[in-house]
XYZ file of C-alpha atoms in Angstrom:
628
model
C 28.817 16.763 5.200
C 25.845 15.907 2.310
C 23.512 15.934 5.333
C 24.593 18.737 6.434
C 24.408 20.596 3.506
C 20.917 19.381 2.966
C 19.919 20.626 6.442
C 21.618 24.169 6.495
C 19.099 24.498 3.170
C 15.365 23.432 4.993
C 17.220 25.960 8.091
C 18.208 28.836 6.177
C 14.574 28.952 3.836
C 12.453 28.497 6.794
C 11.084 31.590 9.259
C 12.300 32.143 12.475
C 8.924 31.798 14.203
C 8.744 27.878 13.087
C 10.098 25.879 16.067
C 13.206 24.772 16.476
C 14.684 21.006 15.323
C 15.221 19.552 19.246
C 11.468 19.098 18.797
C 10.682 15.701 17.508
C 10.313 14.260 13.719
C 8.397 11.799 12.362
C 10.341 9.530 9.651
C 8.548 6.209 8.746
C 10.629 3.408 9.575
C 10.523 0.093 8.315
C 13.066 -2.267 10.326
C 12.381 -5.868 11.627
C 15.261 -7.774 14.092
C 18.635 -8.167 12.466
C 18.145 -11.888 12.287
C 15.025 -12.062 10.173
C 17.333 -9.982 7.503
C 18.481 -12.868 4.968
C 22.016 -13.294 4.185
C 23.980 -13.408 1.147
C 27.062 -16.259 1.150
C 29.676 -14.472 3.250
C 26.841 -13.288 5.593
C 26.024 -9.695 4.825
C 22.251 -8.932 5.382
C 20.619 -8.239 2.190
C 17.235 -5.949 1.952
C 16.393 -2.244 0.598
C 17.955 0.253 1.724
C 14.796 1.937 3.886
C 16.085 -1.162 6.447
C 19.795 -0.419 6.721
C 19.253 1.042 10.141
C 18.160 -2.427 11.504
C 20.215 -4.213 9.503
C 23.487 -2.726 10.380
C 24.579 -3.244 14.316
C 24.211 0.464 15.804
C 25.927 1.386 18.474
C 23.768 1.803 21.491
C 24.585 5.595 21.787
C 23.050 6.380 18.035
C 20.704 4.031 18.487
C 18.920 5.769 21.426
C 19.640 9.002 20.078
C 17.796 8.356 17.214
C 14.814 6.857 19.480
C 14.918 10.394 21.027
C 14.291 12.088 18.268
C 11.753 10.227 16.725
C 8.541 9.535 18.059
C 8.836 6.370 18.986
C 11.837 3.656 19.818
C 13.557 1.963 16.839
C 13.590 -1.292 18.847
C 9.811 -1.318 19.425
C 9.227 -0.720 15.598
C 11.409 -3.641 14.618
C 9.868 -6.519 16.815
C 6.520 -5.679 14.862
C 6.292 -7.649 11.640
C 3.315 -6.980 9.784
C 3.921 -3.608 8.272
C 0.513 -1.997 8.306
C 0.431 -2.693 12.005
C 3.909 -1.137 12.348
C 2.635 1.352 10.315
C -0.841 2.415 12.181
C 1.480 1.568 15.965
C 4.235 4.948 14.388
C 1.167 7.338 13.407
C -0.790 6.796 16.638
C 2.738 7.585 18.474
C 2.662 10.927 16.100
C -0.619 11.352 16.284
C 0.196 11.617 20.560
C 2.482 14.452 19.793
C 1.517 17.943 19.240
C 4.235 19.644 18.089
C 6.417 17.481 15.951
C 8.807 19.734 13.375
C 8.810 17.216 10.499
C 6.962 14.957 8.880
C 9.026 12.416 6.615
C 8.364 9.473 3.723
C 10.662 8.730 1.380
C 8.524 7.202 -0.862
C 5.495 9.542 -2.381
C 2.646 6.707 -2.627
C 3.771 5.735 0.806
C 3.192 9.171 2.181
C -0.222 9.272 0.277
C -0.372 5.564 2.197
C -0.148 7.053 6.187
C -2.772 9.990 5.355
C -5.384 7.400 3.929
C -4.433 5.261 7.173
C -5.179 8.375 9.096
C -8.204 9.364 7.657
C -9.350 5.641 7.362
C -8.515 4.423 10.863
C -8.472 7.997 12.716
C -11.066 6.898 15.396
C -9.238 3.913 16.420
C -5.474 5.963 16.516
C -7.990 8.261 18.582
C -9.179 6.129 21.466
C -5.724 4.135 21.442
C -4.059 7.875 22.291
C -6.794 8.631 25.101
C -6.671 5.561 26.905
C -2.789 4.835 26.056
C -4.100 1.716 25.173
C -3.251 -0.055 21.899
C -6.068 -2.982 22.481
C -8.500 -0.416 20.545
C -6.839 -1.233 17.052
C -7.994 -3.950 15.055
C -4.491 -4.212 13.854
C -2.936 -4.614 17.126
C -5.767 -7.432 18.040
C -5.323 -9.243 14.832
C -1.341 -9.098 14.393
C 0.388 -9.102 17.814
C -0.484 -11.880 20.247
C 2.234 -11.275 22.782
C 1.091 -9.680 26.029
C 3.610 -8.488 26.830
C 4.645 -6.236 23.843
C 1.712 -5.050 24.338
C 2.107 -3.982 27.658
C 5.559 -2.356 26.613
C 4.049 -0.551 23.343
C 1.253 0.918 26.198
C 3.350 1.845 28.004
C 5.687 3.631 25.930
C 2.619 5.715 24.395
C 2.131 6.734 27.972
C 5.413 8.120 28.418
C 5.512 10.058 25.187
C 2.027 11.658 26.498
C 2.933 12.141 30.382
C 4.993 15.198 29.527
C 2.329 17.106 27.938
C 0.136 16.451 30.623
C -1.208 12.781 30.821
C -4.593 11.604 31.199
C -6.503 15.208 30.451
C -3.575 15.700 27.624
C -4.690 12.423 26.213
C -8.498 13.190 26.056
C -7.887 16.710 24.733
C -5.701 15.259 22.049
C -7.926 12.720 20.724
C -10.600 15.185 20.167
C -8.444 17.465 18.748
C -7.346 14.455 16.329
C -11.584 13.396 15.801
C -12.413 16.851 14.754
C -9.972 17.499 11.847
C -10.155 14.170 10.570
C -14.361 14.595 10.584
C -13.426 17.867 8.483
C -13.881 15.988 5.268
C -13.047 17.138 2.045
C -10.682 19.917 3.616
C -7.084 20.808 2.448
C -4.302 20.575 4.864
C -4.757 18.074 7.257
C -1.383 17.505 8.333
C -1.352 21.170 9.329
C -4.255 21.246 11.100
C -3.331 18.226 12.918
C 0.119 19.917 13.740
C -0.179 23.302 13.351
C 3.740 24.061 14.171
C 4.724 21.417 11.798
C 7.854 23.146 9.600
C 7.843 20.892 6.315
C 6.869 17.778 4.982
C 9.559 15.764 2.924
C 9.516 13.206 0.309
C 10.817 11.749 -2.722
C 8.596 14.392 -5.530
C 11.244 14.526 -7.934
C 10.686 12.270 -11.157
C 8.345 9.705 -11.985
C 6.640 10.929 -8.614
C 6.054 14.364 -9.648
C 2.213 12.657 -10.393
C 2.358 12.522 -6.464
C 3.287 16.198 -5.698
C -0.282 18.044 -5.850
C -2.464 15.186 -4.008
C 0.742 15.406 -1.087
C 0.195 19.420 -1.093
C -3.477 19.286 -1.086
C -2.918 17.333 2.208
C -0.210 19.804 3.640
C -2.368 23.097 2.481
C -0.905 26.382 1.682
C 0.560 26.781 5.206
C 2.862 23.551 5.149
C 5.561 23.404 3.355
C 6.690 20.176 0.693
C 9.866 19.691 0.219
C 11.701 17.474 -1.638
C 14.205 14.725 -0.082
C 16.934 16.028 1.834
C 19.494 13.691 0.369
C 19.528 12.540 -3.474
C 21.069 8.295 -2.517
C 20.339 4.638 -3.657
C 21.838 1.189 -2.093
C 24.630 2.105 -4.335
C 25.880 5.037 -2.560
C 25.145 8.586 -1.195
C 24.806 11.467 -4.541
C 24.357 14.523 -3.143
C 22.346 16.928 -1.544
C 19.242 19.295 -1.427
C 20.236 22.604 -2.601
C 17.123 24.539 -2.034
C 13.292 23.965 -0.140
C 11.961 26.115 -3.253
C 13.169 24.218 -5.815
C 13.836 19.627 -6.755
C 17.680 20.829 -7.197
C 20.325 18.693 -5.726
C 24.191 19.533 -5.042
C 25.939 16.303 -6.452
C 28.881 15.173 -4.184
C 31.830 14.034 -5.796
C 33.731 13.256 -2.522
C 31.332 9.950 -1.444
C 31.053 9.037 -5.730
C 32.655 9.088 -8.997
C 30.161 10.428 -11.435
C 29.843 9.715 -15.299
C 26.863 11.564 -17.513
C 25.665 9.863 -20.579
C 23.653 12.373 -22.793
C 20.085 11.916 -22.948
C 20.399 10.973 -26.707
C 22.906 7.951 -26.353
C 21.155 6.410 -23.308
C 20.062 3.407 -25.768
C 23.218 2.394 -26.533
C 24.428 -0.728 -25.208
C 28.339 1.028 -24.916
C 27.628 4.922 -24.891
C 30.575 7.652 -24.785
C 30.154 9.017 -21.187
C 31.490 12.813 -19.603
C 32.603 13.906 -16.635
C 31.164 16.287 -14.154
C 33.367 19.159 -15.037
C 31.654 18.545 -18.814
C 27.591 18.328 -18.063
C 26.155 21.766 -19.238
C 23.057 23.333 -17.847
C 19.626 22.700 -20.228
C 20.956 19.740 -21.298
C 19.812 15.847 -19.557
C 22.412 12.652 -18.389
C 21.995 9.462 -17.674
C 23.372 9.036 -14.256
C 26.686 6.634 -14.188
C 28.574 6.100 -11.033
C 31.209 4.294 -9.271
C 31.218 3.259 -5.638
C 33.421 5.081 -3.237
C 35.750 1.780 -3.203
C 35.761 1.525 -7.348
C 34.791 -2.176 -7.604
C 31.603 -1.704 -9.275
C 30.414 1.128 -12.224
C 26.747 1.171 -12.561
C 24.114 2.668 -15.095
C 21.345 3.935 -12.551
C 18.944 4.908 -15.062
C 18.168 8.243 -13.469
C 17.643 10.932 -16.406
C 18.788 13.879 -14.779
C 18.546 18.085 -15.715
C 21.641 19.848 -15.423
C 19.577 23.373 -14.460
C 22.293 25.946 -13.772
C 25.749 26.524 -12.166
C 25.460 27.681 -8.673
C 26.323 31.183 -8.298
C 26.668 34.155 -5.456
C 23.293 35.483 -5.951
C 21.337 32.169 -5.544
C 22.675 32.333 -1.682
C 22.163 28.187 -1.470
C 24.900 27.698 0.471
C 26.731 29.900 2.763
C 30.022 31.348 0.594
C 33.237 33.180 1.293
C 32.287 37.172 2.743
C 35.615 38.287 0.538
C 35.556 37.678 -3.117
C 36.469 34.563 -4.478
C 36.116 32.553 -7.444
C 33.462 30.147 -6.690
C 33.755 26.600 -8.278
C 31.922 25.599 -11.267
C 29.115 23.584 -9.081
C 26.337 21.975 -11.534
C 23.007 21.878 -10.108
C 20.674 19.082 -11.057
C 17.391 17.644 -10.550
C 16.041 13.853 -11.652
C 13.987 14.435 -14.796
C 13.152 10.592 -15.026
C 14.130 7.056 -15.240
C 14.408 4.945 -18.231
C 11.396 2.725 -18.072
C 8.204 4.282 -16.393
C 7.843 2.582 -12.534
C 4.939 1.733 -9.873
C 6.776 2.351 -6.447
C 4.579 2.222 -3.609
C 7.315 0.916 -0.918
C 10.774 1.270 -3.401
C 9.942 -2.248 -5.400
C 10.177 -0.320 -8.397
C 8.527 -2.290 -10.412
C 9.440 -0.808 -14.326
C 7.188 -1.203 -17.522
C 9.117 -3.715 -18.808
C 8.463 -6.022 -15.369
C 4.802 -5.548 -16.045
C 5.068 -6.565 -19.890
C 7.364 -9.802 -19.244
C 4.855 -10.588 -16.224
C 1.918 -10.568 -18.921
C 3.329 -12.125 -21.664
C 4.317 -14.841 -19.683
C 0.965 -15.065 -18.282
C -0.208 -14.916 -22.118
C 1.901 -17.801 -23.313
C 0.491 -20.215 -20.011
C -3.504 -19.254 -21.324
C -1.901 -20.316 -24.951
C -0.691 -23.594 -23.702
C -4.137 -24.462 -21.923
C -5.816 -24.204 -25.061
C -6.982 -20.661 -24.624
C -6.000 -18.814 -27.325
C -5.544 -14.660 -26.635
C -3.150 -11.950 -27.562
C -2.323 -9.208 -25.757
C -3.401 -6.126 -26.779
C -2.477 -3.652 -24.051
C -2.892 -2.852 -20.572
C -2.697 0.385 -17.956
C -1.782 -0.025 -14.362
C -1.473 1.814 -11.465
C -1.304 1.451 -7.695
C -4.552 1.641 -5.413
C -3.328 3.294 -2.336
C -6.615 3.729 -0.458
C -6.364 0.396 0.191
C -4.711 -1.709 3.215
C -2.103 -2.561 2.467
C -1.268 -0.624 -0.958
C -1.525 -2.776 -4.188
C -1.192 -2.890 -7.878
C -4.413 -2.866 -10.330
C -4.130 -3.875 -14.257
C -6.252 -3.086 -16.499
C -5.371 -5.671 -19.266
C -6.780 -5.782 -22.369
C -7.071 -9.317 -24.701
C -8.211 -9.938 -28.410
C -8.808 -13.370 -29.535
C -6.321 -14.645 -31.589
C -7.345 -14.877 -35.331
C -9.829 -18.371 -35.917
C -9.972 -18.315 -32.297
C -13.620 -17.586 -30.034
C -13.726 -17.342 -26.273
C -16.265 -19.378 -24.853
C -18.081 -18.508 -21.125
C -16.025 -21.583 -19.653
C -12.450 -20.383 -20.946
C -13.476 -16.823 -19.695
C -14.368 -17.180 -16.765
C -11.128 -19.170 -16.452
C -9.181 -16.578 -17.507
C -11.062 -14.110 -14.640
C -10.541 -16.682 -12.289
C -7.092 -17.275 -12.981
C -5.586 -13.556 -14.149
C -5.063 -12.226 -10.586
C -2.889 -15.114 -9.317
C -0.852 -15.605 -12.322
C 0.350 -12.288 -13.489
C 1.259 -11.976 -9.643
C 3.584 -15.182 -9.806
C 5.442 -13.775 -12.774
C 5.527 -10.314 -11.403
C 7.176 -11.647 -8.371
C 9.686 -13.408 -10.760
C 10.524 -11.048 -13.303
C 11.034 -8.309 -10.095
C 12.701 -9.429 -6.837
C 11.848 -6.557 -4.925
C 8.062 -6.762 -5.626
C 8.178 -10.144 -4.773
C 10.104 -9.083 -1.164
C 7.291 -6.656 -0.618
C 4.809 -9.469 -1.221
C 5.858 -12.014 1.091
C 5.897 -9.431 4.256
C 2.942 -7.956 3.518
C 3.646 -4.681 2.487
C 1.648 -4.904 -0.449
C -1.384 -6.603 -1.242
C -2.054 -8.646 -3.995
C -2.401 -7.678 -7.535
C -5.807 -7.135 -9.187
C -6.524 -7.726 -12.703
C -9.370 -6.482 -14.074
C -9.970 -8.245 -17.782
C -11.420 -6.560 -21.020
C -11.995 -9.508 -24.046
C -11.501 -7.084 -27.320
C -12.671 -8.511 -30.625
C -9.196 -8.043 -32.982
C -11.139 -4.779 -34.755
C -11.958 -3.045 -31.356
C -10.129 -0.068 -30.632
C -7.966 -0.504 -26.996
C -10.261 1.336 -24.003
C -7.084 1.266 -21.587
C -4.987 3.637 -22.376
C -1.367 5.301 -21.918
C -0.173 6.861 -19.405
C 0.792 2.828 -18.383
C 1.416 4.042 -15.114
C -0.429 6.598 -13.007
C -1.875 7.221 -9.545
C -4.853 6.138 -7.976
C -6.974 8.639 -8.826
C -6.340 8.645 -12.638
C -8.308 5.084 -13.501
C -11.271 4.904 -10.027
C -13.730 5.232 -12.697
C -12.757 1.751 -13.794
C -12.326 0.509 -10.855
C -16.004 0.905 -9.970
C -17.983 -0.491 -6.971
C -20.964 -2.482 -6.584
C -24.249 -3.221 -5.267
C -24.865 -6.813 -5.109
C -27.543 -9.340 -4.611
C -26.990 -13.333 -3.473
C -29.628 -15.638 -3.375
C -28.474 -19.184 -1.254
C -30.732 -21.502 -3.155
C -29.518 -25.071 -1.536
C -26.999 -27.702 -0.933
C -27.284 -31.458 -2.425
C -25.499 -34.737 -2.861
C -23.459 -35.041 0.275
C -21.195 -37.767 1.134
C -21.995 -39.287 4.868
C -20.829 -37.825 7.680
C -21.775 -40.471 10.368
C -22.366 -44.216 9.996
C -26.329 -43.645 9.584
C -25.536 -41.231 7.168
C -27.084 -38.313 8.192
C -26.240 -34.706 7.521
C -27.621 -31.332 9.091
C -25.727 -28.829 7.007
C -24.999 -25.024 7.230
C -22.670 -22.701 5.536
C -20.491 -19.776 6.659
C -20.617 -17.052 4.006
C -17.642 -14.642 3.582
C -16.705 -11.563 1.277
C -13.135 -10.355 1.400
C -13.096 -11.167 5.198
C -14.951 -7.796 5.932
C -18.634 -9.278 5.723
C -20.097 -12.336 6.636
C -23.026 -14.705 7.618
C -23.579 -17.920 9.746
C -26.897 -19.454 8.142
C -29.757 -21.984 9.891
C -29.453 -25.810 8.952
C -32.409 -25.351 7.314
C -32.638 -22.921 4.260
C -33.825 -22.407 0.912
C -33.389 -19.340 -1.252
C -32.113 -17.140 1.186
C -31.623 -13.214 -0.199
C -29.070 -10.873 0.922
C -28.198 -7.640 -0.066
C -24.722 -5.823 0.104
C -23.926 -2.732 -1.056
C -20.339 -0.565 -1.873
C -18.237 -3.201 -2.667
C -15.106 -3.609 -4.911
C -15.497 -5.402 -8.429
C -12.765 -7.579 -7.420
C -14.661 -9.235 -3.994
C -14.179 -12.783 -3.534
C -16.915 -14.383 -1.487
C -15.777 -17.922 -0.035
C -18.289 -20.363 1.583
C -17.814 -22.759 3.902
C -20.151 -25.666 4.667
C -20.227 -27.512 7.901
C -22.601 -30.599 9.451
C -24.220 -29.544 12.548
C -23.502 -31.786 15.442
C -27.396 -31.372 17.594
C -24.641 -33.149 20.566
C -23.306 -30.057 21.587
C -19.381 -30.836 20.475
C -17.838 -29.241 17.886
C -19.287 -29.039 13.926
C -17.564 -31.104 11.665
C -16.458 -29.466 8.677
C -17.751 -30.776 5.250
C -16.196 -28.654 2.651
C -15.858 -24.961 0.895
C -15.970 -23.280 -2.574
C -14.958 -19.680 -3.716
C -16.010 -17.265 -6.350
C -13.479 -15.170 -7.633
C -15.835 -12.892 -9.657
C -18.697 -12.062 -8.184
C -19.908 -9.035 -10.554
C -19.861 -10.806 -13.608
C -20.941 -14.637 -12.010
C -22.425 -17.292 -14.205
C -23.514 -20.128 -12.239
C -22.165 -23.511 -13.073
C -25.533 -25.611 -14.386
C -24.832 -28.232 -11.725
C -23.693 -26.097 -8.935
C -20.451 -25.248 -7.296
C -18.638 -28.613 -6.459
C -18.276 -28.478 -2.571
C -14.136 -29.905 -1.659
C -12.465 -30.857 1.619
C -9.425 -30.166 2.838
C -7.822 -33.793 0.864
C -9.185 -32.419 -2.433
C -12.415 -34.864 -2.259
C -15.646 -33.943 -3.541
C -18.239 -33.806 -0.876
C -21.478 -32.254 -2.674
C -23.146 -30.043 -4.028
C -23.967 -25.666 -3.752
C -26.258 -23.769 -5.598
C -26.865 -20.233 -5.308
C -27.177 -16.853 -7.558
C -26.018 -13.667 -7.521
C -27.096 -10.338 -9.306
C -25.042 -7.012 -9.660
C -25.283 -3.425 -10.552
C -22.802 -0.490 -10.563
C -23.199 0.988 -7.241
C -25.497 4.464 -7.389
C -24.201 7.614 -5.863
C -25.908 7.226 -2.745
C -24.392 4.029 -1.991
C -21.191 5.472 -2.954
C -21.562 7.516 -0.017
C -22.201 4.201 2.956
C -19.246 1.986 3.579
C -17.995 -0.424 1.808
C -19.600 -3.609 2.074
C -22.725 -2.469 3.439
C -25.210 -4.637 4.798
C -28.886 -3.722 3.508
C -31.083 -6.138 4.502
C -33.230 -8.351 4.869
C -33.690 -8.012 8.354
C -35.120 -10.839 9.875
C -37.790 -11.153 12.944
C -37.733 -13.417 15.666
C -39.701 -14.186 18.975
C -38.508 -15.269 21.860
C -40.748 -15.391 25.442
C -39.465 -13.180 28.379
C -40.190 -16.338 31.092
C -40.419 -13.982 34.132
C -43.666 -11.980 32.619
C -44.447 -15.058 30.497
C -44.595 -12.163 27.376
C -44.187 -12.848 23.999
C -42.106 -9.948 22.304
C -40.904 -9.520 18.730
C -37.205 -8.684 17.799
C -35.053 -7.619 15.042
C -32.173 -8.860 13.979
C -29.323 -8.660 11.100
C -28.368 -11.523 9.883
C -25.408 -10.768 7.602
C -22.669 -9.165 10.057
């Protein structure tokens, strides 16, 4: 009945002209196989509530029926684990449709999350949709190995095509798909891409209200955004949508037992609460509910409006045609929650997750010997990246009596990322859920040492989107010099080594050097403050078998690098020492014009070679790139 409601309100606010709901919708889904879902003691699955479809056994009937509807099988979705693949293999299978009704999220920054995908990856979705061929993704290359999935998810692209006219479908399609997406800078992509599209849904109630005009820049003035069609939580079912034009909600008394604790007793530990027959519009509750079987009462922490009564003239819902007392029916919308949140995939992650996660992280510096307070921090999540993650700003004063030298600094840079992430991950369950499949990427700190008189540069809002704080999170042009190696242990009984390294930043760039070299300059432009760049040094064997590997090192800050005196220690895989690296690097804030290349540009040097051309016996002179 709640979904009903919900769906006679999109239905009776939309024109006639839009096309009817037999077409199909597009609804993220994130399942995996029931039997990857841990289990609590008496063996129910446990996992948010986005999965319960997987989770819980279907029977076959709903389960196809739902397949129908959406664009692509449930059961094809839930053998793929990685979710940015599963995410990129459900917007090609859109993407192959041309007339889909709806397009649903129902989490804000994950909706933000598929358009970046889109706009990032579009010529890839484009060539896997005109060949029916999923071999042209990256993702699908890196993170499924079985042939014959592949096979199946080809061949169940092809069958969602065939009926709008196969191959010459396909090829219009993808063009159609190239030139929006090439249409940079242009509102409403998701209506140009389907232009019969009725509405876009997701969550823009709340703390993602910051969400609501980057989502309708995307839709355009043709599209419209709606707001969930039902108000729920893994605690139960709420109520509702009341109207398309408005964040209102219908709460539903018949699936919940509601309690309202006014706004200005919500920090009590034992507040008075009221019933639903006592909330009064203008006024704002703390949501308190009991679960259709009465076992458990919670506090959800939503901060809801009580807006108005429903009455005949709003024509919401369809009434009696004879008069008739109508109910009193509060309307309501979610104002807030108590404790600001960073929800990308519905960790919610609160402020006071993020403040126990750095204090902790405060109090391990302290016991090291390096001695910082914490002054104050703003985060938000970056969701141009793949896969979404969180970025900190945090600031730090040194405690009174207390200096920071260059070594404890750059241990704190080296060390900030990984351990606010481990107590993140403890202090909130969920984020650390999201972690471990991948959904999220890992944090990013990004340090500012305050002297205790300097006024704090990161400031409140604590949470906000991804656009609010880019200016800090700057890119870079970058220059490495790879002076030399030294000091190796044997490799062979004469002891003789021939070494080379392998030079890598973020996985996206790299280079495969001579075994002889000696200051050796590259240049890379457009990349992220935080880049890592990891080398790996190997002996070449002149036999022909394989290279034996010597060792490796990594740099965790590569804009603000200070090179160890004696040179990065080279280690093995046991631990052991094994020689010694030296190299430099030197960094500026990237300039607009590299703004404007890729990231992690190559720029040169470019290297000649010669090589003779035996049939002609000509010499002839090449270029060639060496960083790749």
């Amino acid at each position: 009945m709640i979904l009903r409601f919900g769906t006679s309100a999109i239905w009776r606010s939309i024109p006639a002209s839009f096309p009817s709901p037999e077409q199909r919708w597009f609804h993220l889904y994130i399942g995996k196989k029931p039997v990857m879902f841990p289990k609590s003691k008496d063996g129910t699955p446990m996992g948010p509530l986005t999965q319960i479809s997987s989770a819980v056994s279907y029977s076959m009937v709903l389960k196809t029926l739902m397949s129908t509807f959406n664009t692509v099988p449930l059961d094809l979705i839930e053998r793929i684990a990685d979710s940015t693949t599963s995410i990129f293999v459900q917007l090609v299978f859109v993407l192959a449709v041309p007339n889909i009704f709806s397009y649903t999220i129902i989490f804000a920054p994950a909706f933000i999350h598929t358009i970046k995908i889109i706009e990032e990856y579009f010529e890839e979705m484009s060539l896997c949709i005109s060949s029916a061929n999923f071999d042209h993704s990256v993702f699908i290359r890196d993170n499924i190995c079985d042939l014959k999935f592949k096979v199946e998810l080809n061949r169940a692209l092809n069958e969602v095509t065939i009926e709008y006219g196969g191959l010459k479908y396909r090829q219009e399609r993808a063009e159609h798909i190239r030139k929006e997406c090439l249409r940079k800078n242009e509102p409403g992509i998701l209506h140009r891409l389907w232009p019969t599209l009725a509405f876009a849904s997701t969550t823009i109630g709340a703390s993602f209200t910051m969400y609501k005009n980057e989502i309708k820049y995307y839709c355009g003035d043709k599209l419209p955004l709606i707001n969930m069609l039902i108000y729920c939580g893994s605690e139960g079912f709420y109520g509702s949508l009341a109207s398309i034009h408005t964040n209102e909600y219908f709460l539903s008394p018949i699936s919940t037992f509601f309690e309202f604790i006014k706004e200005e007793d919500i920090h009590q530990s034992q507040p008075k609460t009221v019933l639903i027959s006592e909330i009064m519009p203008g006024n704002r509750y703390e949501l308190v509910i009991t679960t259709e079987a009465g076992l458990v009462r919670y506090r959800m922490g939503d901060v809801i409006d009580c807006t108005r009564f429903l009455s005949r003239a709003d024509d919401l819902i369809p009434l009696p045609a004879e008069p008739a007392e109508i109910p009193r029916i509060p309307l309501i919308s979610v104002a807030y929650r108590v404790g600001s949140l960073l929800d990308v995939f519905g960790e919610k992650t609160t402020e006071q997750h993020v403040m126990h996660a750095l204090k902790e992280t405060v109090d391990q510096w302290k016991n090291q010997g390096i001695y910082v307070d914490l002054c104050d921090f703003t985060a938000y999540t970056k969701l141009d990246d793949f896969p979404s993650k969180y970025v900190i700003f945090l600031e730090l004063t040194n405690e009174q009596g207390h200096e920071i030298d260059d070594q404890q600094l750059q241990i704190l840079q080296n060390s900030a990322d990984s351990e606010v992430e481990q107590q993140l991950c403890s202090a909130n369950d969920s984020y650390q859920l999201n972690r471990k499949v991948h959904k999220l990427g890992p944090l990013v700190c990004v340090l500012k040492i305050m002297s205790s008189q300097s006024i704090p540069i990161y400031r409140r809002p604590l949470f906000s989107t991804s656009t609010v704080h880019d200016d800090l999170f700057d890119n870079y042009d970058i220059v490495i010099i790879f002076h030399s190696s030294q000091n190796f242990s044997k490799m062979n009984t004469i002891g003789y080594v021939n070494p080379y390294f392998v030079a890598t930043i973020d996985d996206q760039i790299s280079f495969t050097s001579t075994s002889k070299w000696n200051d050796e300059e590259w240049i890379i432009r457009n990349i992220p403050r935080n880049a890592k760049l990891l080398v790996k040094v190997c002996n070449k064997n002149e036999k022909g078998s394989d290279d034996n590997y010597i060792g490796e090192f990594e740099i965790l800050n590569i804009i603000n690098y200070d090179a160890p005196p004696n040179g990065h220690i080279i280690i093995d895989s046991y631990g052991q020492h094994k020689g010694h690296f030296h190299l430099s690097i030197n960094s500026k804030k990237s300039s607009n014009e590299s703004q404007q290349l890729p990231r992690y540009t190559f720029d040169g040097p470019c290297r000649y070679s010669r090589y003779d051309f035996l049939p002609i016996n000509h010499h002839t002179e090449r270029i060639y790139s060496t960083w790749t």
